[in-house]
Amino acid sequence: MRTVAEAIAYIHSRPKGGQKESLERMHALLNRLGNPEKILPPAIHVTGTNGKGSVATMSSNILQSAGLHTGLFISPFITDFRERIQVDNKMIASEDLLSVTQDVADILIDLDRELAPDIPTEFEVLTAIMFTFFARQDLDALVIEVGIGGLLDSTNVMPNARVAVITSVGLDHQALLGPTIADIARQKAGIIHKNMPVVIGQISSEALSVIKEHASNVIVGQLGEFKPGLPGEYQIVNTATAVAAVRAFDERIPDSAIIHGLASTRFPARFELLNKNLMIDGAHNAQGLHALYKALINSYPTGKIHLIIGSLMDKNVTDSFSEILAQNRFAITLVPFTGPNGRHSLNIEATAKKYPVGTAVNWQTALRQSDADLTVLTGSLYFVSKVREEYAK
């Protein structure tokens, strides 16, 4: 591979899932790479149905403001693939991503042959690239966001994980994580090791009881102690969770670093205004859409609000529709969206028969037809990423 585009294409060409749910492929790949995960600095490991990207980004910024050379791993990206791997708030350089991807790809030539047909997946390869890159930097701290779940996530191999963070537990990815809140909580609690402190966000009693089976020290952040690092009412909890996480990581972190780190945080597609009448937000499931709805009511107490939603079929966004549509000043229009790897859109026709919502052939048409005081494009993060990219042209 000669360009970063070819490196990214190689990563995307990997299998999207494994033939069995385990960490065997990940351990085999890391072993061939010399186990870079074993020489990484201490980490804050962040999982959750919603909020983990915001909490991870705020935590990283606070650590950096405290003078710690900090690596950050998040997913998915919004505007540039390289957002997923950052050092001190700067994306991995194109030449570094190309170089490390080539190194991992070289190892995979033989390993794929040995493990076939169950070869390392796209996210496992990306995780290995991230670990390898971070191991080559002189870092003091890491903030690592889980991909899906926790217990069998490819990031869950770090011997130096110091703090576990569980931002929220909702019904999402049920085919992989299980059908109930307790099942999903059990998967997320899988990142808890060696009696490490566990910081939680807004967690139901059902999920909390499962987490406490795995944790002897559960910490809840103090709401309102600091100005939220990102806009939106739901970021109040995320901010408190991030602050609690960095304090559990290093109790010497001063308030001045927390204030500066929060103030410097930027995260696209979270309650982000593209202009005064147009917002984007990655509320990709029912829990996220409920949080967005509450934040909109709080921030925009009057006026018509129009939600244009591009959601994937395997998400449960419709569970929040009745609550939202009970407010006469809210309207919803559904638009088709094909996700990565051909993942199917929400069944718009069937949903429109069940709920009093509109439909449009695409988000551009829905936006042109909107006469609301505020129009919000939301749903899959992949959808709002496309919107943001096209709107910027």
Coordinates of C-alpha atoms in Angstrom, one line a residue:
M1 CA 0.0 0.0 0.0
R2 CA 1.3 3.4 -1.0
T3 CA -1.2 5.9 0.4
V4 CA -3.3 6.4 3.5
A5 CA -6.4 5.9 1.4
E6 CA -5.1 2.4 0.5
A7 CA -4.3 1.8 4.2
I8 CA -7.9 2.7 5.2
A9 CA -9.3 0.6 2.4
Y10 CA -7.3 -2.3 3.7
I11 CA -8.7 -1.9 7.2
H12 CA -12.2 -1.8 5.8
S13 CA -11.6 -4.9 3.7
R14 CA -11.2 -7.1 6.7
P15 CA -14.2 -9.3 7.9
K16 CA -16.8 -7.3 9.8
G17 CA -17.3 -10.1 12.4
G18 CA -15.6 -13.2 13.5
Q19 CA -16.9 -16.8 13.2
K20 CA -16.8 -17.1 16.9
E21 CA -17.1 -14.6 19.7
S22 CA -13.8 -14.7 21.6
L23 CA -10.5 -12.8 22.0
E24 CA -8.4 -15.6 20.5
R25 CA -7.9 -13.8 17.2
M26 CA -6.9 -10.6 19.0
H27 CA -4.4 -12.4 21.2
A28 CA -2.9 -14.2 18.3
L29 CA -2.4 -11.0 16.3
L30 CA -0.9 -9.1 19.3
N31 CA 1.4 -11.9 20.0
R32 CA 2.8 -11.8 16.5
L33 CA 3.2 -8.0 16.9
G34 CA 5.3 -8.5 20.0
N35 CA 2.4 -7.7 22.4
P36 CA 2.4 -3.9 22.2
E37 CA -0.5 -3.8 24.6
K38 CA 1.9 -4.9 27.4
I39 CA 4.1 -1.8 27.2
L40 CA 1.3 0.7 27.1
P41 CA 0.8 3.3 29.9
P42 CA -2.2 3.2 32.3
A43 CA -5.6 3.6 30.7
I44 CA -9.1 4.8 31.3
H45 CA -11.3 2.2 29.5
V46 CA -14.7 3.5 28.5
T47 CA -17.8 1.6 27.6
G48 CA -21.5 2.4 27.5
T49 CA -24.6 2.4 25.2
N50 CA -24.5 6.1 24.9
G51 CA -22.1 8.8 25.9
K52 CA -18.8 6.9 25.8
G53 CA -17.3 9.0 23.0
S54 CA -18.1 12.3 24.8
V55 CA -16.8 11.0 28.1
A56 CA -13.6 9.6 26.5
T57 CA -12.9 12.9 24.6
M58 CA -13.5 15.0 27.7
S59 CA -11.3 12.7 29.9
S60 CA -8.5 12.8 27.3
N61 CA -8.6 16.6 27.2
I62 CA -8.5 16.9 31.0
L63 CA -5.5 14.6 31.2
Q64 CA -3.7 16.5 28.5
S65 CA -4.5 19.8 30.3
A66 CA -2.9 18.3 33.4
G67 CA 0.3 17.8 31.4
L68 CA 0.0 14.1 30.6
H69 CA 1.0 13.0 27.1
T70 CA -2.3 11.3 26.3
G71 CA -3.4 8.8 23.6
L72 CA -7.2 8.6 22.7
F73 CA -9.0 5.9 20.7
I74 CA -12.6 6.5 19.7
S75 CA -15.1 5.3 17.2
P76 CA -16.7 5.9 14.8
F77 CA -15.2 8.9 13.1
I78 CA -17.2 11.9 11.9
T79 CA -15.1 13.7 9.4
D80 CA -11.8 11.9 9.0
F81 CA -10.9 8.3 9.7
R82 CA -7.8 9.4 11.5
E83 CA -9.9 10.9 14.3
R84 CA -10.1 7.4 15.7
I85 CA -6.5 7.5 16.9
Q86 CA -5.2 10.7 18.5
V87 CA -2.3 11.9 20.6
D88 CA -2.8 15.1 22.6
N89 CA -5.9 16.0 20.6
K90 CA -4.1 15.6 17.3
M91 CA -5.1 12.9 14.8
I92 CA -2.6 10.3 13.8
A93 CA -0.5 11.6 10.9
S94 CA -1.3 10.0 7.6
E95 CA 2.3 8.7 7.2
D96 CA 2.1 7.0 10.6
L97 CA -1.3 5.4 9.9
L98 CA 0.1 4.1 6.6
S99 CA 3.3 2.8 8.2
V100 CA 1.7 1.0 11.1
T101 CA -1.1 -0.4 9.0
Q102 CA 1.6 -1.9 6.6
D103 CA 3.4 -3.4 9.6
V104 CA 0.2 -5.1 10.8
A105 CA -0.8 -6.1 7.3
D106 CA 2.6 -7.8 6.8
I107 CA 2.1 -9.9 10.0
L108 CA -1.4 -10.8 8.8
I109 CA -0.2 -12.5 5.6
D110 CA 0.9 -15.6 7.5
L111 CA -1.5 -15.3 10.4
D112 CA -4.5 -15.2 8.1
R113 CA -3.3 -18.4 6.5
E114 CA -3.0 -20.1 9.9
L115 CA -6.3 -18.9 11.3
A116 CA -8.4 -19.2 8.2
P117 CA -11.3 -19.1 7.9
D118 CA -11.7 -17.2 11.3
I119 CA -9.2 -14.4 10.6
P120 CA -8.9 -11.1 12.5
T121 CA -11.7 -8.7 11.9
E122 CA -11.8 -5.1 10.9
F123 CA -12.1 -3.7 14.4
E124 CA -9.5 -6.1 15.7
V125 CA -7.0 -5.0 13.1
L126 CA -7.8 -1.4 13.8
T127 CA -7.3 -2.0 17.5
A128 CA -3.9 -3.7 16.9
I129 CA -2.9 -0.7 14.7
M130 CA -3.8 1.6 17.5
F131 CA -2.0 -0.4 20.2
T132 CA 1.1 -0.6 18.0
F133 CA 1.1 3.1 17.3
F134 CA 0.6 4.1 20.9
A135 CA 3.4 1.7 22.0
R136 CA 5.8 3.6 19.8
Q137 CA 4.9 6.9 21.4
D138 CA 6.2 8.3 24.7
L139 CA 2.8 8.4 26.4
D140 CA 1.8 8.9 30.0
A141 CA -1.9 7.9 29.8
L142 CA -4.5 6.4 27.4
V143 CA -8.2 6.8 27.1
I144 CA -9.6 3.9 25.1
E145 CA -13.2 3.6 24.0
V146 CA -14.8 0.2 23.6
G147 CA -16.2 -0.8 20.2
I148 CA -19.2 -2.9 21.3
G149 CA -20.0 -4.3 24.7
G150 CA -16.8 -4.9 26.7
L151 CA -16.1 -8.5 27.7
L152 CA -15.2 -9.7 24.3
D153 CA -14.3 -6.4 22.7
S154 CA -10.8 -6.3 21.1
T155 CA -9.8 -3.4 23.4
N156 CA -10.3 -5.6 26.5
V157 CA -6.7 -6.9 26.5
M158 CA -4.9 -4.1 28.3
P159 CA -3.0 -5.3 31.4
N160 CA -2.5 -1.6 32.5
A161 CA -6.2 -0.5 32.4
R162 CA -6.5 1.5 35.6
V163 CA -10.1 2.8 35.6
A164 CA -13.3 1.3 34.0
V165 CA -16.0 3.6 33.0
I166 CA -19.6 2.5 32.1
T167 CA -21.5 5.6 30.9
S168 CA -24.9 4.0 30.3
V169 CA -26.6 0.7 29.7
G170 CA -29.5 0.6 27.2
L171 CA -31.0 -1.8 24.7
D172 CA -28.6 -1.8 21.7
H173 CA -26.6 -4.4 19.8
Q174 CA -28.9 -7.1 21.4
A175 CA -28.0 -9.7 18.8
L176 CA -24.4 -9.6 20.1
L177 CA -24.8 -8.6 23.8
G178 CA -28.1 -10.2 24.8
P179 CA -31.8 -9.4 25.0
T180 CA -32.0 -7.7 28.4
I181 CA -30.5 -4.8 30.3
A182 CA -28.9 -7.3 32.7
D183 CA -27.3 -9.2 29.8
I184 CA -25.9 -6.0 28.3
A185 CA -24.7 -4.8 31.7
R186 CA -22.9 -8.1 32.2
Q187 CA -21.1 -7.7 28.9
K188 CA -20.1 -4.1 29.7
A189 CA -18.9 -5.1 33.2
G190 CA -16.5 -7.4 31.5
I191 CA -13.9 -4.5 31.3
I192 CA -13.7 -4.5 35.1
H193 CA -10.5 -6.2 36.3
K194 CA -8.4 -6.5 39.4
N195 CA -10.8 -4.6 41.7
M196 CA -10.2 -1.4 39.7
P197 CA -12.4 1.6 40.4
V198 CA -15.5 1.7 38.3
V199 CA -17.1 5.1 37.3
I200 CA -20.7 5.0 36.2
G201 CA -23.0 7.5 34.5
Q202 CA -26.8 7.3 34.5
I203 CA -27.4 3.6 35.2
S204 CA -30.6 1.9 36.0
S205 CA -30.9 -0.1 39.2
E206 CA -31.1 -3.4 37.2
A207 CA -27.8 -2.6 35.4
L208 CA -26.2 -1.3 38.6
S209 CA -26.9 -4.5 40.5
V210 CA -25.0 -6.5 37.8
I211 CA -22.1 -4.0 37.8
K212 CA -21.8 -4.3 41.5
E213 CA -21.3 -8.1 41.2
H214 CA -18.0 -7.3 39.4
A215 CA -17.0 -4.1 41.2
S216 CA -16.0 -3.3 44.8
N217 CA -15.6 0.4 44.2
V218 CA -18.3 2.1 42.2
I219 CA -18.0 5.9 41.7
V220 CA -20.7 8.3 40.6
G221 CA -19.7 11.8 39.4
Q222 CA -21.0 14.9 41.0
L223 CA -23.5 16.7 38.8
G224 CA -23.0 20.4 38.2
E225 CA -19.6 20.7 39.8
F226 CA -18.1 22.0 36.5
K227 CA -19.5 23.6 33.4
P228 CA -20.3 20.9 30.9
G229 CA -17.5 20.2 28.4
L230 CA -20.0 19.9 25.5
P231 CA -23.5 21.4 24.7
G232 CA -26.7 19.6 25.5
E233 CA -28.4 18.8 28.7
Y234 CA -27.3 15.1 28.5
Q235 CA -23.7 16.3 28.7
I236 CA -24.1 17.3 32.3
V237 CA -24.0 13.6 33.3
N238 CA -21.2 12.9 30.8
T239 CA -19.1 15.7 32.2
A240 CA -19.5 14.5 35.8
T241 CA -18.6 11.0 34.6
A242 CA -15.4 12.2 32.8
V243 CA -14.3 14.3 35.9
A244 CA -14.8 11.3 38.2
A245 CA -12.9 9.1 35.7
V246 CA -9.8 11.3 35.6
R247 CA -9.9 11.8 39.4
A248 CA -10.0 8.0 39.8
F249 CA -7.1 7.7 37.4
D250 CA -5.0 10.3 39.2
E251 CA -6.3 12.0 42.3
R252 CA -3.7 14.8 41.8
I253 CA -5.4 16.2 38.8
P254 CA -6.1 19.8 39.7
D255 CA -9.4 21.6 39.2
S256 CA -7.7 24.1 36.9
A257 CA -6.8 21.3 34.5
I258 CA -10.4 20.0 34.6
I259 CA -11.8 23.4 33.8
H260 CA -9.3 24.0 31.0
G261 CA -9.8 20.5 29.6
L262 CA -13.6 20.7 29.5
A263 CA -13.5 24.2 28.0
S264 CA -11.2 23.0 25.2
T265 CA -13.3 20.0 24.3
R266 CA -14.8 19.8 20.8
F267 CA -16.8 16.9 19.5
P268 CA -18.6 17.1 16.2
A269 CA -22.2 15.8 15.8
R270 CA -23.1 16.2 19.5
F271 CA -25.8 18.9 19.7
E272 CA -23.8 20.7 17.0
L273 CA -25.3 23.7 15.3
L274 CA -24.5 24.1 11.7
N275 CA -26.4 27.3 11.7
K276 CA -28.8 28.9 14.0
N277 CA -31.7 26.9 12.7
L278 CA -30.0 23.6 11.8
M279 CA -28.5 21.1 14.2
I280 CA -27.0 17.6 13.9
D281 CA -26.7 15.0 16.7
G282 CA -25.8 11.3 16.7
A283 CA -28.8 10.0 18.6
H284 CA -28.5 6.5 17.2
N285 CA -30.8 4.6 19.5
A286 CA -33.9 5.1 21.7
Q287 CA -31.9 6.1 24.8
G288 CA -29.9 8.6 22.8
L289 CA -33.0 10.0 21.1
H290 CA -34.7 10.4 24.4
A291 CA -31.7 12.3 25.8
L292 CA -31.7 14.5 22.7
Y293 CA -35.4 15.2 23.1
K294 CA -35.0 16.3 26.7
A295 CA -32.1 18.5 25.8
L296 CA -34.1 20.2 23.0
I297 CA -37.0 20.9 25.4
N298 CA -34.6 22.4 27.9
S299 CA -32.6 24.5 25.4
Y300 CA -35.5 25.4 23.0
P301 CA -38.6 25.8 25.2
T302 CA -40.6 27.4 22.4
G303 CA -40.9 27.0 18.6
K304 CA -41.4 24.2 16.2
I305 CA -38.7 21.5 16.1
H306 CA -38.4 19.0 13.2
L307 CA -36.4 15.8 13.6
I308 CA -35.1 14.3 10.4
I309 CA -34.0 10.8 11.2
G310 CA -31.7 8.5 9.3
S311 CA -31.5 5.3 11.3
L312 CA -30.4 1.7 10.8
M313 CA -32.8 -1.2 11.1
D314 CA -31.0 -2.8 14.1
K315 CA -31.5 0.3 16.3
N316 CA -34.6 0.9 18.4
V317 CA -35.1 4.6 17.9
T318 CA -38.9 4.1 17.4
D319 CA -39.3 3.3 21.1
S320 CA -39.0 7.1 21.8
F321 CA -41.4 8.3 19.0
S322 CA -44.6 8.3 21.1
E323 CA -43.0 10.4 23.8
I324 CA -41.7 12.9 21.3
L325 CA -44.8 13.1 19.1
A326 CA -47.0 13.8 22.2
Q327 CA -45.5 17.3 22.0
N328 CA -47.4 19.1 19.3
R329 CA -44.4 21.3 18.4
F330 CA -42.3 18.3 17.5
A331 CA -42.4 16.6 14.1
I332 CA -40.5 13.6 12.7
T333 CA -39.5 12.8 9.1
L334 CA -37.8 9.5 8.3
V335 CA -35.3 9.2 5.5
P336 CA -33.5 6.2 4.1
F337 CA -29.9 5.5 5.0
T338 CA -27.7 2.6 4.1
G339 CA -25.0 2.1 6.7
P340 CA -21.5 0.8 6.3
N341 CA -21.2 -2.8 5.0
G342 CA -24.7 -2.5 3.5
R343 CA -26.5 -2.4 6.8
H344 CA -30.2 -1.7 6.1
S345 CA -32.1 1.4 6.9
L346 CA -35.0 1.5 9.3
N347 CA -38.2 0.2 7.6
I348 CA -39.6 3.6 6.8
E349 CA -42.9 2.5 5.3
A350 CA -43.8 0.1 8.1
T351 CA -42.8 2.7 10.7
A352 CA -44.9 5.4 9.0
K353 CA -47.9 3.2 9.3
K354 CA -47.4 2.8 13.0
Y355 CA -46.5 6.4 13.9
P356 CA -47.7 9.8 12.6
V357 CA -44.4 10.6 11.0
G358 CA -43.5 11.9 7.6
T359 CA -41.1 10.4 5.0
A360 CA -38.9 11.8 2.3
V361 CA -36.7 10.3 -0.4
N362 CA -33.6 11.8 1.2
W363 CA -32.5 14.2 3.9
Q364 CA -31.9 17.0 1.4
T365 CA -35.6 16.9 0.4
A366 CA -36.7 16.7 4.0
L367 CA -34.6 19.7 4.9
R368 CA -35.9 21.8 2.0
Q369 CA -39.5 21.0 3.1
S370 CA -38.9 21.8 6.8
D371 CA -40.6 25.0 8.0
A372 CA -39.6 24.5 11.7
D373 CA -37.8 27.0 13.9
L374 CA -35.1 24.4 14.4
T375 CA -34.4 21.4 12.2
V376 CA -32.4 18.5 13.7
L377 CA -30.8 15.8 11.5
T378 CA -30.1 12.8 13.7
G379 CA -29.9 9.1 13.9
S380 CA -26.9 6.9 13.0
L381 CA -23.5 8.6 13.5
Y382 CA -22.7 7.4 10.0
F383 CA -25.7 9.3 8.7
V384 CA -24.9 12.6 10.5
S385 CA -21.3 12.2 9.4
K386 CA -22.5 12.2 5.8
V387 CA -24.8 15.1 6.4
R388 CA -22.0 17.1 8.0
E389 CA -19.6 16.3 5.2
E390 CA -22.0 17.3 2.4
Y391 CA -23.3 20.4 4.2
A392 CA -19.7 21.6 4.5
K393 CA -19.2 21.5 0.7

